[in-house]
XYZ file of C-alpha atoms in Angstrom:
706
model
C 30.243 -6.886 27.107
C 33.521 -8.105 25.589
C 32.491 -11.748 26.007
C 29.237 -11.188 24.114
C 30.984 -9.349 21.289
C 33.600 -12.109 21.088
C 30.834 -14.721 20.887
C 29.162 -12.908 17.994
C 32.497 -12.545 16.206
C 33.299 -16.242 16.543
C 29.905 -17.100 15.036
C 31.017 -15.300 11.869
C 33.992 -17.607 11.243
C 32.196 -20.237 9.103
C 30.639 -17.526 6.962
C 33.956 -15.729 6.438
C 35.726 -19.008 5.634
C 33.072 -19.828 3.033
C 33.375 -16.387 1.424
C 37.140 -16.771 1.196
C 36.922 -20.275 -0.274
C 34.515 -19.095 -2.962
C 36.809 -16.174 -3.742
C 34.113 -13.562 -3.209
C 36.214 -11.578 -0.704
C 39.969 -11.559 -0.219
C 41.694 -12.090 3.155
C 42.340 -8.364 3.430
C 38.689 -7.556 2.742
C 37.504 -10.155 5.259
C 39.781 -8.670 7.919
C 38.332 -5.241 7.172
C 34.758 -6.600 7.404
C 35.462 -8.267 10.752
C 37.047 -5.112 12.121
C 34.075 -3.044 11.033
C 31.589 -5.508 12.513
C 33.485 -5.632 15.797
C 33.339 -1.847 16.008
C 29.583 -1.908 15.398
C 29.048 -4.669 17.994
C 30.873 -2.698 20.671
C 28.786 0.372 19.778
C 25.589 -1.656 20.263
C 26.801 -2.899 23.652
C 27.511 0.470 25.193
C 25.563 1.375 28.331
C 23.109 3.665 26.530
C 22.489 2.277 23.076
C 21.721 4.684 20.251
C 19.253 4.032 17.470
C 21.683 5.515 14.954
C 24.253 2.794 15.779
C 21.784 0.018 14.973
C 20.672 1.709 11.740
C 24.242 2.302 10.589
C 25.071 -1.354 11.286
C 22.007 -2.455 9.283
C 22.915 -0.132 6.414
C 26.461 -1.488 6.347
C 25.257 -5.115 6.293
C 22.744 -4.371 3.518
C 25.452 -2.762 1.378
C 27.798 -5.678 2.101
C 25.119 -8.195 1.089
C 24.466 -6.329 -2.173
C 28.189 -6.371 -2.923
C 28.362 -10.120 -2.187
C 25.437 -10.818 -4.537
C 26.974 -8.802 -7.359
C 30.345 -10.506 -7.042
C 28.765 -13.936 -6.854
C 26.707 -13.228 -9.978
C 29.768 -11.942 -11.824
C 31.816 -15.005 -10.888
C 29.032 -17.384 -12.068
C 29.510 -19.767 -9.131
C 27.653 -23.019 -9.789
C 28.114 -24.427 -6.297
C 25.124 -25.149 -4.103
C 23.824 -22.569 -1.680
C 26.003 -22.467 1.420
C 26.223 -20.594 4.706
C 27.534 -17.370 3.161
C 24.433 -17.094 0.950
C 21.987 -16.783 3.827
C 24.159 -15.521 6.699
C 23.893 -11.877 5.551
C 20.083 -11.588 5.595
C 19.965 -13.628 8.799
C 22.337 -11.175 10.485
C 20.270 -8.182 9.307
C 17.149 -9.752 10.793
C 19.056 -10.385 14.010
C 20.188 -6.756 14.235
C 16.621 -5.557 13.604
C 15.360 -7.771 16.436
C 18.017 -6.454 18.818
C 17.193 -2.901 17.792
C 13.467 -3.391 18.384
C 14.158 -4.943 21.768
C 15.659 -1.593 22.750
C 13.343 0.681 20.760
C 9.962 -1.078 20.746
C 8.068 2.205 20.543
C 9.749 3.507 17.379
C 7.278 2.963 14.528
C 9.796 4.005 11.876
C 12.058 1.044 12.735
C 9.118 -1.373 12.569
C 8.255 -0.011 9.132
C 11.854 -0.421 7.937
C 11.860 -3.980 9.304
C 8.604 -4.753 7.473
C 9.905 -3.272 4.210
C 13.084 -5.343 4.432
C 11.105 -8.541 5.047
C 8.916 -7.722 2.021
C 11.977 -7.044 -0.108
C 13.541 -10.399 0.781
C 10.257 -12.281 0.348
C 10.238 -13.697 3.875
C 6.501 -14.383 4.150
C 6.524 -16.377 7.369
C 8.816 -13.903 9.084
C 6.693 -11.029 7.856
C 3.592 -12.547 9.428
C 5.387 -12.763 12.781
C 6.671 -9.194 12.448
C 3.177 -7.858 11.818
C 1.846 -9.788 14.815
C 4.539 -8.383 17.126
C 4.223 -4.834 15.816
C 0.433 -4.796 16.115
C 0.564 -6.306 19.598
C 2.862 -3.491 20.733
C 1.099 -0.740 18.762
C -2.593 -1.674 18.503
C -3.640 1.950 17.986
C -1.341 2.583 15.025
C -3.620 2.318 12.008
C -0.746 2.220 9.513
C 0.455 -1.153 10.815
C -3.038 -2.655 10.593
C -3.474 -1.373 7.038
C -0.049 -2.653 5.934
C -0.798 -6.082 7.423
C -4.197 -6.274 5.717
C -2.715 -5.099 2.409
C -0.028 -7.779 2.643
C -2.600 -10.518 3.293
C -4.705 -9.383 0.335
C -2.118 -8.340 -2.229
C 0.603 -10.908 -1.538
C -1.319 -13.876 -0.158
C -4.628 -13.273 -2.005
C -6.319 -13.943 1.342
C -9.302 -11.653 1.644
C -10.598 -13.473 4.746
C -7.426 -12.738 6.726
C -7.402 -9.130 5.477
C -10.989 -8.683 6.644
C -10.200 -10.170 10.046
C -7.294 -7.771 10.533
C -9.312 -4.701 9.619
C -12.281 -5.819 11.751
C -10.014 -6.269 14.770
C -8.383 -2.927 14.057
C -11.776 -1.217 14.009
C -12.814 -2.841 17.274
C -9.806 -1.164 18.894
C -9.854 2.079 16.885
C -13.499 2.830 16.189
C -12.931 6.507 15.349
C -9.939 6.107 13.022
C -11.158 7.280 9.614
C -8.413 5.665 7.513
C -9.277 2.180 8.817
C -12.929 2.529 7.787
C -11.857 3.806 4.377
C -9.375 0.989 3.812
C -11.880 -1.687 4.847
C -14.400 -0.128 2.438
C -11.740 -0.059 -0.295
C -10.802 -3.707 0.348
C -14.383 -4.856 -0.233
C -14.694 -2.829 -3.431
C -11.360 -4.076 -4.794
C -12.423 -7.631 -3.986
C -15.714 -7.184 -5.855
C -13.950 -5.503 -8.801
C -11.492 -8.408 -9.111
C -14.301 -10.969 -9.024
C -16.283 -9.040 -11.651
C -13.186 -8.709 -13.836
C -12.515 -12.426 -13.502
C -16.096 -13.294 -14.395
C -15.933 -10.998 -17.413
C -12.735 -12.654 -18.641
C -14.171 -16.130 -18.141
C -17.683 -15.338 -19.406
C -19.197 -16.770 -16.259
C -22.719 -15.327 -16.619
C -23.407 -17.678 -19.570
C -25.009 -20.663 -17.807
C -25.113 -22.526 -14.473
C -22.902 -25.274 -15.903
C -20.217 -22.792 -17.038
C -20.536 -20.989 -13.714
C -19.851 -24.170 -11.764
C -17.013 -25.181 -14.043
C -15.215 -21.803 -13.958
C -15.699 -20.813 -10.346
C -15.233 -24.130 -8.596
C -12.758 -26.033 -10.760
C -10.768 -23.642 -12.980
C -9.094 -26.672 -14.543
C -9.614 -25.689 -18.198
C -8.386 -22.109 -17.821
C -5.107 -21.117 -19.458
C -3.502 -19.504 -16.414
C -0.431 -18.426 -18.376
C -2.416 -15.942 -20.461
C -4.861 -14.491 -17.959
C -4.629 -11.849 -15.278
C -3.594 -13.335 -11.941
C -6.623 -12.953 -9.716
C -7.481 -14.579 -6.384
C -9.417 -17.825 -6.454
C -13.149 -17.633 -5.786
C -15.049 -20.372 -3.967
C -18.689 -20.913 -3.249
C -17.865 -20.755 0.447
C -16.719 -17.144 0.095
C -20.056 -16.235 -1.459
C -22.425 -18.149 0.828
C -20.548 -18.069 4.152
C -21.836 -15.518 6.621
C -19.656 -12.451 7.134
C -17.401 -13.004 10.103
C -17.859 -16.810 10.314
C -14.376 -17.473 8.928
C -12.421 -14.974 10.970
C -10.002 -17.495 12.473
C -9.551 -19.787 9.483
C -6.147 -20.367 7.913
C -5.299 -18.143 4.998
C -6.308 -19.260 1.514
C -3.501 -19.473 -1.033
C -3.817 -19.446 -4.846
C -2.627 -22.576 -6.630
C -1.252 -23.048 -10.113
C 0.308 -25.575 -12.507
C 0.029 -29.340 -11.963
C -0.604 -28.918 -8.264
C -3.493 -26.619 -9.054
C -5.048 -29.198 -11.351
C -4.662 -32.014 -8.846
C -6.035 -29.974 -5.982
C -8.936 -28.649 -8.026
C -9.786 -32.159 -9.190
C -9.811 -33.361 -5.591
C -12.108 -30.500 -4.661
C -14.336 -31.308 -7.631
C -14.998 -34.748 -6.216
C -16.194 -33.259 -2.940
C -18.449 -30.584 -4.489
C -22.073 -31.369 -5.163
C -23.551 -30.160 -8.480
C -24.457 -26.459 -8.534
C -28.221 -26.094 -8.211
C -30.269 -23.461 -10.007
C -30.852 -21.711 -6.697
C -27.118 -21.452 -6.010
C -26.387 -20.424 -9.583
C -28.911 -17.620 -9.220
C -27.183 -16.565 -6.038
C -23.843 -16.325 -7.835
C -25.136 -13.779 -10.358
C -23.862 -10.265 -9.757
C -27.367 -8.767 -9.832
C -28.672 -10.943 -7.002
C -25.583 -11.847 -4.973
C -25.321 -9.597 -1.876
C -21.512 -9.660 -1.898
C -21.257 -8.618 -5.539
C -23.908 -5.941 -5.057
C -21.627 -4.276 -2.516
C -23.837 -4.815 0.501
C -20.872 -5.632 2.760
C -19.237 -2.357 1.712
C -22.452 -0.486 2.514
C -22.611 -2.125 5.943
C -19.087 -0.789 6.539
C -20.224 2.676 5.428
C -23.275 2.686 7.709
C -21.307 1.441 10.703
C -18.580 3.971 9.994
C -20.890 6.983 9.957
C -22.475 5.798 13.190
C -19.067 5.923 14.861
C -17.994 9.158 13.135
C -21.255 10.988 12.410
C -20.129 14.621 12.127
C -17.193 14.500 9.696
C -17.923 15.600 6.141
C -14.413 14.704 4.949
C -14.993 11.173 6.274
C -18.137 10.735 4.168
C -16.454 12.301 1.156
C -13.616 9.791 1.510
C -16.049 6.923 0.875
C -17.297 8.649 -2.267
C -13.778 9.292 -3.537
C -12.971 5.597 -3.131
C -16.183 4.475 -4.853
C -15.714 6.914 -7.761
C -12.070 5.907 -8.268
C -13.129 2.640 -9.932
C -13.752 2.803 -13.679
C -14.726 -0.619 -15.026
C -16.104 -2.779 -13.638
C -17.742 -0.557 -11.015
C -18.059 -2.590 -7.813
C -20.678 -0.344 -6.187
C -24.095 -0.003 -7.786
C -25.657 3.382 -8.542
C -28.282 3.041 -5.811
C -25.560 2.469 -3.186
C -23.579 5.506 -4.360
C -26.773 7.563 -4.335
C -27.366 6.427 -0.741
C -24.002 7.951 0.258
C -24.853 11.207 -1.525
C -28.247 11.309 0.182
C -26.682 10.844 3.614
C -24.282 13.735 2.935
C -27.089 15.970 1.700
C -29.232 15.153 4.736
C -26.565 15.477 7.452
C -24.461 18.381 6.121
C -26.990 20.851 4.752
C -25.110 23.820 6.210
C -21.697 22.958 4.758
C -21.171 24.552 1.299
C -18.599 21.937 0.281
C -21.141 19.182 0.968
C -23.827 20.882 -1.108
C -21.337 21.392 -3.947
C -20.347 17.733 -3.796
C -23.971 16.653 -4.136
C -24.420 19.057 -7.056
C -21.425 17.406 -8.774
C -23.057 13.972 -8.614
C -24.030 13.848 -12.340
C -20.473 14.742 -13.453
C -18.747 12.381 -11.023
C -20.883 9.500 -12.293
C -19.034 9.604 -15.645
C -15.507 10.042 -16.921
C -14.771 12.861 -19.380
C -14.706 10.549 -22.387
C -17.898 8.644 -21.511
C -21.204 9.137 -23.311
C -23.144 10.367 -20.285
C -20.625 13.064 -19.363
C -22.215 15.846 -21.451
C -25.626 15.239 -19.911
C -23.993 15.142 -16.489
C -22.383 18.540 -17.117
C -25.754 20.080 -17.953
C -27.377 18.631 -14.825
C -24.482 19.715 -12.606
C -24.528 23.302 -13.895
C -28.285 23.450 -13.330
C -27.869 22.099 -9.776
C -25.179 24.696 -8.984
C -27.361 27.578 -10.210
C -30.136 26.344 -7.945
C -28.044 26.059 -4.772
C -26.363 29.435 -5.411
C -29.719 31.254 -5.477
C -29.512 31.609 -1.694
C -26.543 33.991 -2.062
C -23.973 31.950 -0.120
C -20.583 33.380 -1.147
C -18.700 30.148 -0.544
C -21.074 28.300 -2.900
C -20.366 30.836 -5.663
C -16.623 30.266 -5.132
C -17.108 26.501 -5.307
C -19.225 26.918 -8.468
C -16.354 28.739 -10.178
C -13.708 26.295 -8.895
C -15.652 23.264 -10.113
C -16.252 24.752 -13.553
C -12.558 25.673 -13.864
C -11.596 22.147 -12.850
C -13.791 20.648 -15.566
C -12.595 23.245 -18.110
C -8.990 22.148 -17.596
C -9.900 18.471 -17.511
C -11.679 18.307 -20.874
C -9.963 18.483 -24.267
C -13.103 18.848 -26.401
C -13.391 22.378 -27.856
C -17.175 22.680 -27.579
C -17.123 21.628 -23.938
C -14.294 24.051 -23.207
C -16.313 26.841 -24.782
C -19.374 25.838 -22.731
C -17.417 25.910 -19.451
C -15.798 29.219 -20.422
C -19.177 30.824 -21.140
C -20.572 29.436 -17.873
C -17.712 30.911 -15.836
C -18.072 34.296 -17.535
C -21.799 34.183 -16.790
C -21.089 33.422 -13.120
C -18.818 36.457 -12.773
C -21.295 38.744 -14.552
C -24.110 37.457 -12.313
C -22.239 38.058 -9.054
C -21.251 41.530 -10.309
C -24.923 42.387 -10.922
C -25.957 40.995 -7.537
C -23.005 42.788 -5.878
C -21.703 39.572 -4.328
C -18.028 40.037 -3.438
C -15.337 38.194 -1.500
C -11.577 37.996 -1.471
C -11.768 34.489 -2.911
C -14.081 35.524 -5.771
C -11.780 38.401 -6.727
C -8.765 36.067 -6.795
C -10.656 33.480 -8.842
C -11.758 36.144 -11.331
C -8.225 37.488 -11.735
C -6.779 34.009 -12.101
C -9.392 33.155 -14.752
C -8.553 36.241 -16.812
C -4.786 35.724 -16.524
C -4.887 32.064 -17.558
C -7.541 32.075 -20.299
C -7.903 35.542 -21.799
C -6.893 36.001 -25.435
C -6.198 39.732 -25.005
C -2.726 41.241 -25.214
C -0.554 41.268 -22.089
C -1.028 45.026 -21.694
C -4.824 44.809 -21.956
C -4.960 41.846 -19.580
C -2.921 43.806 -17.035
C -5.190 46.837 -17.321
C -8.359 44.740 -17.021
C -7.146 42.820 -13.989
C -5.707 45.955 -12.336
C -9.110 47.604 -12.584
C -10.556 44.651 -10.661
C -7.665 44.667 -8.177
C -7.976 48.402 -7.483
C -11.556 47.811 -6.452
C -10.703 44.628 -4.537
C -7.876 46.166 -2.481
C -10.182 48.996 -1.402
C -12.761 46.472 -0.166
C -10.160 44.152 1.361
C -7.133 46.304 2.310
C -5.734 43.622 4.642
C -5.642 40.932 1.946
C -2.065 39.889 1.305
C -2.768 37.806 -1.855
C -4.685 40.675 -3.502
C -1.975 43.184 -2.641
C 0.782 40.888 -3.885
C -1.012 40.264 -7.165
C -1.558 44.011 -7.602
C 2.182 44.623 -7.171
C 3.114 41.924 -9.673
C 0.715 43.215 -12.282
C 1.870 46.814 -11.839
C 5.416 45.667 -12.528
C 4.341 44.592 -16.029
C 3.309 48.178 -16.895
C 5.601 50.906 -18.296
C 8.163 52.249 -15.814
C 6.443 55.628 -15.505
C 3.244 54.033 -14.203
C 5.241 51.846 -11.811
C 7.061 54.883 -10.397
C 3.778 56.678 -9.851
C 1.951 53.934 -7.966
C 4.339 51.341 -6.553
C 6.130 53.363 -3.814
C 2.880 54.051 -1.953
C 1.665 50.469 -2.416
C 4.965 49.059 -1.134
C 4.887 51.387 1.881
C 1.396 50.151 2.751
C 2.245 46.514 2.007
C 5.433 46.397 4.091
C 3.718 48.130 6.977
C 0.815 45.655 7.004
C 2.639 42.508 5.824
C 6.252 42.789 6.992
C 6.252 39.025 7.649
C 5.695 38.072 3.980
C 8.816 36.914 2.121
C 7.001 37.251 -1.223
C 6.304 40.966 -0.698
C 9.897 41.590 0.422
C 11.133 39.818 -2.680
C 8.979 42.009 -4.940
C 10.207 45.129 -3.133
C 13.900 44.260 -3.522
C 13.428 43.502 -7.230
C 11.687 46.874 -7.593
C 14.638 48.657 -5.910
C 17.192 46.971 -8.152
C 15.165 47.769 -11.274
C 14.725 51.376 -10.143
C 18.501 51.768 -9.748
C 19.169 50.083 -13.078
C 16.913 52.427 -15.063
C 18.004 55.545 -13.139
C 14.748 56.170 -11.260
C 16.654 55.879 -7.961
C 20.324 56.687 -7.315
C 22.803 54.635 -5.300
C 22.259 56.547 -2.049
C 18.474 56.183 -2.259
C 18.643 52.438 -2.898
C 21.167 51.946 -0.086
C 18.965 53.919 2.306
C 15.966 51.774 1.279
C 18.008 48.643 1.960
C 19.086 49.932 5.380
C 15.465 50.750 6.262
C 14.527 47.220 5.203
C 17.257 45.743 7.418
C 15.980 47.845 10.341
C 12.391 46.614 9.837
C 13.338 42.956 9.476
C 15.680 43.057 12.475
C 12.808 44.273 14.663
C 10.602 41.307 13.717
C 9.976 38.835 16.530
C 12.113 35.674 16.370
C 10.877 32.584 14.515
C 10.431 30.355 17.568
C 7.390 28.538 16.177
C 6.814 26.665 12.937
C 4.123 29.162 11.902
C 6.677 31.987 12.048
C 9.481 30.098 10.279
C 9.246 32.510 7.332
C 10.556 35.357 9.506
C 13.999 33.768 9.767
C 14.042 33.426 5.979
C 13.143 37.131 5.619
C 15.819 38.324 8.047
C 18.602 36.382 6.346
C 17.456 36.871 2.756
C 17.050 40.672 2.831
C 20.623 41.087 4.065
C 21.914 38.627 1.453
C 20.039 40.506 -1.309
C 21.673 43.739 -0.119
C 25.085 42.084 -0.475
C 24.242 40.822 -3.985
C 23.306 44.345 -5.079
C 26.497 45.796 -3.552
C 28.550 43.151 -5.347
C 26.824 43.989 -8.630
C 27.654 47.694 -8.495
C 30.945 47.835 -6.512
C 32.380 44.342 -6.528
C 33.925 42.672 -3.483
C 34.972 46.030 -2.016
C 31.313 47.058 -1.842
C 30.386 43.717 -0.264
C 32.991 44.173 2.463
C 31.882 47.745 3.122
C 28.257 46.634 3.463
C 28.782 43.613 5.699
C 31.164 45.458 8.012
C 28.606 48.270 8.296
C 25.747 45.833 8.974
C 27.733 43.933 11.615
C 28.038 47.226 13.513
C 24.444 48.426 13.085
C 22.443 45.172 13.287
C 22.569 41.592 14.501
C 23.122 39.432 11.397
C 22.175 35.768 11.496
C 23.874 32.655 10.157
C 22.509 32.932 6.601
C 23.888 36.461 6.237
C 27.424 35.381 7.166
C 27.252 32.403 4.794
C 26.156 34.747 1.973
C 29.201 36.936 2.736
C 31.456 33.863 2.672
C 30.134 32.713 -0.709
C 30.815 36.130 -2.207
C 34.303 36.212 -0.667
C 35.077 32.798 -2.183
C 34.506 34.301 -5.640
C 36.974 37.128 -4.941
C 40.109 37.416 -7.052
C 42.214 38.619 -4.079
C 42.876 35.216 -2.472
C 45.032 36.387 0.461
C 42.613 39.069 1.644
C 39.649 36.780 0.967
C 41.213 33.985 3.047
C 41.509 36.283 6.073
C 37.961 37.586 5.610
C 36.520 34.081 5.175
C 38.155 32.842 8.387
C 36.690 35.812 10.271
C 33.228 35.283 8.748
C 33.197 31.562 9.549
C 34.040 32.408 13.175
C 31.118 34.846 13.222
C 28.830 32.251 11.622
C 29.766 29.597 14.202
C 29.213 32.110 17.007
C 25.750 32.898 15.585
C 24.761 29.200 15.717
C 27.406 26.937 17.244
C 25.134 23.856 17.072
C 24.722 23.925 13.278
C 26.713 20.994 11.875
C 26.477 22.263 8.293
C 28.455 25.384 9.233
C 31.337 23.259 10.518
C 31.185 21.015 7.455
C 31.208 24.020 5.126
C 34.227 25.473 6.971
C 36.037 22.115 6.947
C 35.362 21.673 3.233
C 36.828 25.115 2.519
C 39.886 24.424 4.674
C 40.515 21.049 3.037
C 40.069 22.523 -0.438
C 42.583 25.282 0.340
C 45.040 22.834 2.022
C 44.762 24.455 5.481
C 45.020 21.081 7.222
C 46.210 22.333 10.613
C 43.309 24.790 10.895
C 40.910 22.091 9.731
C 42.045 19.808 12.581
C 41.404 22.586 15.097
C 37.903 23.192 13.711
C 37.173 19.447 13.771
C 38.318 19.247 17.396
C 36.033 22.165 18.283
C 33.094 20.559 16.461
C 33.646 17.306 18.388
C 32.956 19.122 21.672
C 29.884 20.978 20.420
C 27.807 18.733 18.139
C 25.118 16.568 19.711
C 25.976 13.273 17.993
C 29.631 13.172 17.036
C 29.371 9.702 15.446
C 26.714 10.925 13.038
C 28.740 14.079 12.414
C 31.846 11.976 11.658
C 29.871 10.015 9.075
C 28.732 13.252 7.414
C 32.314 14.541 7.565
C 33.562 11.436 5.750
C 30.821 11.906 3.148
C 32.036 15.474 2.672
C 35.615 14.289 2.152
C 34.359 11.797 -0.448
C 32.447 14.543 -2.281
C 28.978 13.255 -1.328
C 27.900 16.240 0.801
C 25.916 19.151 -0.643
C 26.078 22.525 1.045
C 22.616 23.829 2.049
C 21.228 27.317 1.430
C 21.467 28.289 5.143
C 18.046 29.902 5.098
C 18.687 32.354 2.234
C 16.123 32.579 -0.570
C 17.319 33.150 -4.133
C 15.999 36.368 -5.635
C 15.317 34.836 -9.082
C 15.004 38.251 -10.631
C 14.346 36.902 -14.131
C 11.206 35.061 -13.020
C 7.995 36.233 -14.696
C 6.312 38.411 -12.123
C 3.005 39.311 -13.641
C 1.237 36.361 -15.137
C 1.472 33.893 -12.253
C -1.072 33.884 -9.458
C 0.742 33.125 -6.204
C -1.667 33.608 -3.334
C 1.124 33.636 -0.692
C -1.107 32.771 2.204
């Protein structure tokens, strides 16, 4: 191991000597660089290498190279490029290769390697990297897509991009993103050709067509959009014939003229038949037939996915001008969706939107499209499908917010009102329709706040009776009631909160509303101190009994447990000061099992105390409790160490650091974070405690809190 490290260090001597001679780094700085590199090399040579060691080494070398470039630029060195100018990037590439030898299966490292090669403009190296990565990970669609994008966007080589995506699809026939990206590639290619032809006025005559497409020698390339070159071979060659050809590179300047003139000698005059074939109306490539072949093959491989079909439409509709896909091709996609997904409401709604999606808001045909779309929605909703009614409202709201024209806004507004009146007459109800109706009133009504609240509460009273288990409806009812006079709140809210917390004790949003209600009730004298404290203790008892948050789906429970206790402390601090905080947390430590966030909330309040001596003792005790609650949490140690360093308790800080060294999983990574903390670059997290944000508007915002 030592011999290998020594060999690598000796290889650095010419580079370091060159840096010193140019005056970019001093002798002291070079010694420091060599010492740091030696430490990294030994870390890479340990028996079990760690990915973090490689990444830290790469990060250090990147920062060092940036510093070298800045100093060189500032010194205005006119000498020729020498070993120190390319040794840095070469070493970074070398470290990446060593890292990937150890961690071939880590996609994230391959992606970082690819990004670095792109950043440094190493085209040849990048091609080799893509080949190696794809060979090792042939089922990773992201690598295939990145490689194809690089061939097309950087090399202007559509043939190579096609080959990559075709090979990817042979290996991953059911990967939706690959089909979509291949479809997108063909449309982008067509759009660029059409844009180029429009700029050059190619449709004028066969002579101009031949001159512009095949020679390009009279075009002012300095003042036109850089687009890939187009050859007759790309139009007339059969799809797939050129899969193994070398990539085609754009040419410019004098070389471009000489090469194009050489090609001109080899080309035969463009016949009328070929000129006809190059026209966008008759050419199969420009008509989008290759893209449609991709679509048909894709839906054969993935026949039962509506989102897959919709993805093709989204791509096709994302182009404005020129549109690469003709209307009949887009209609073919809509027809296939309508035929194969008759029972899916979203599919039927998408087909109904066809007239609107065919035009942008500011285009002439948009108004006509709106009329046809509304008519289509009324027709498909006649069957009484509730989901279709919801989609009808959602689509009209989307268009209402999209348009800026007053008459259109009024039309959409009247249509939405008509929808809600129609479903009320037909007695069609759902939780989603109630929420949409309430949201529409809250966001668009011109009534006063009081009248809006009364109107929406009337709807919510009916909705919560029909759907008593609906959390979003109940939450919205609570928020709207809180906008009413205090007397009405006192009459209705206690019963609603009792029902809500019994049915939805795992909702942080409902707990937040309840705590705000308690604080407001104490502030206006509706509840006294003993009543509020009893309510808080009951809340702590309920949240403590909740099952632990062992799965991602139940992650909100941990937030509830820690936040409710922290909110109790905030209230105690507001009415009694630090003495009340200490009374509460000592009581809770005896009667419940507080978690890490609770102790950190206590610590933050103690740090604001005026009594420094008593606070210092309490903070030390609370940090010990916090570490005992979760001894693997690095942020707890860092927070404690920051406090100890700020208060000059160096001896205690060393003891805590020694304890952390034995407990944390990766001490090297922890040491790096510790150094960042000492340099002031570490931010203390919230430790799972949600801010109450009591001043936030509670009534006029629809939060569905799923």
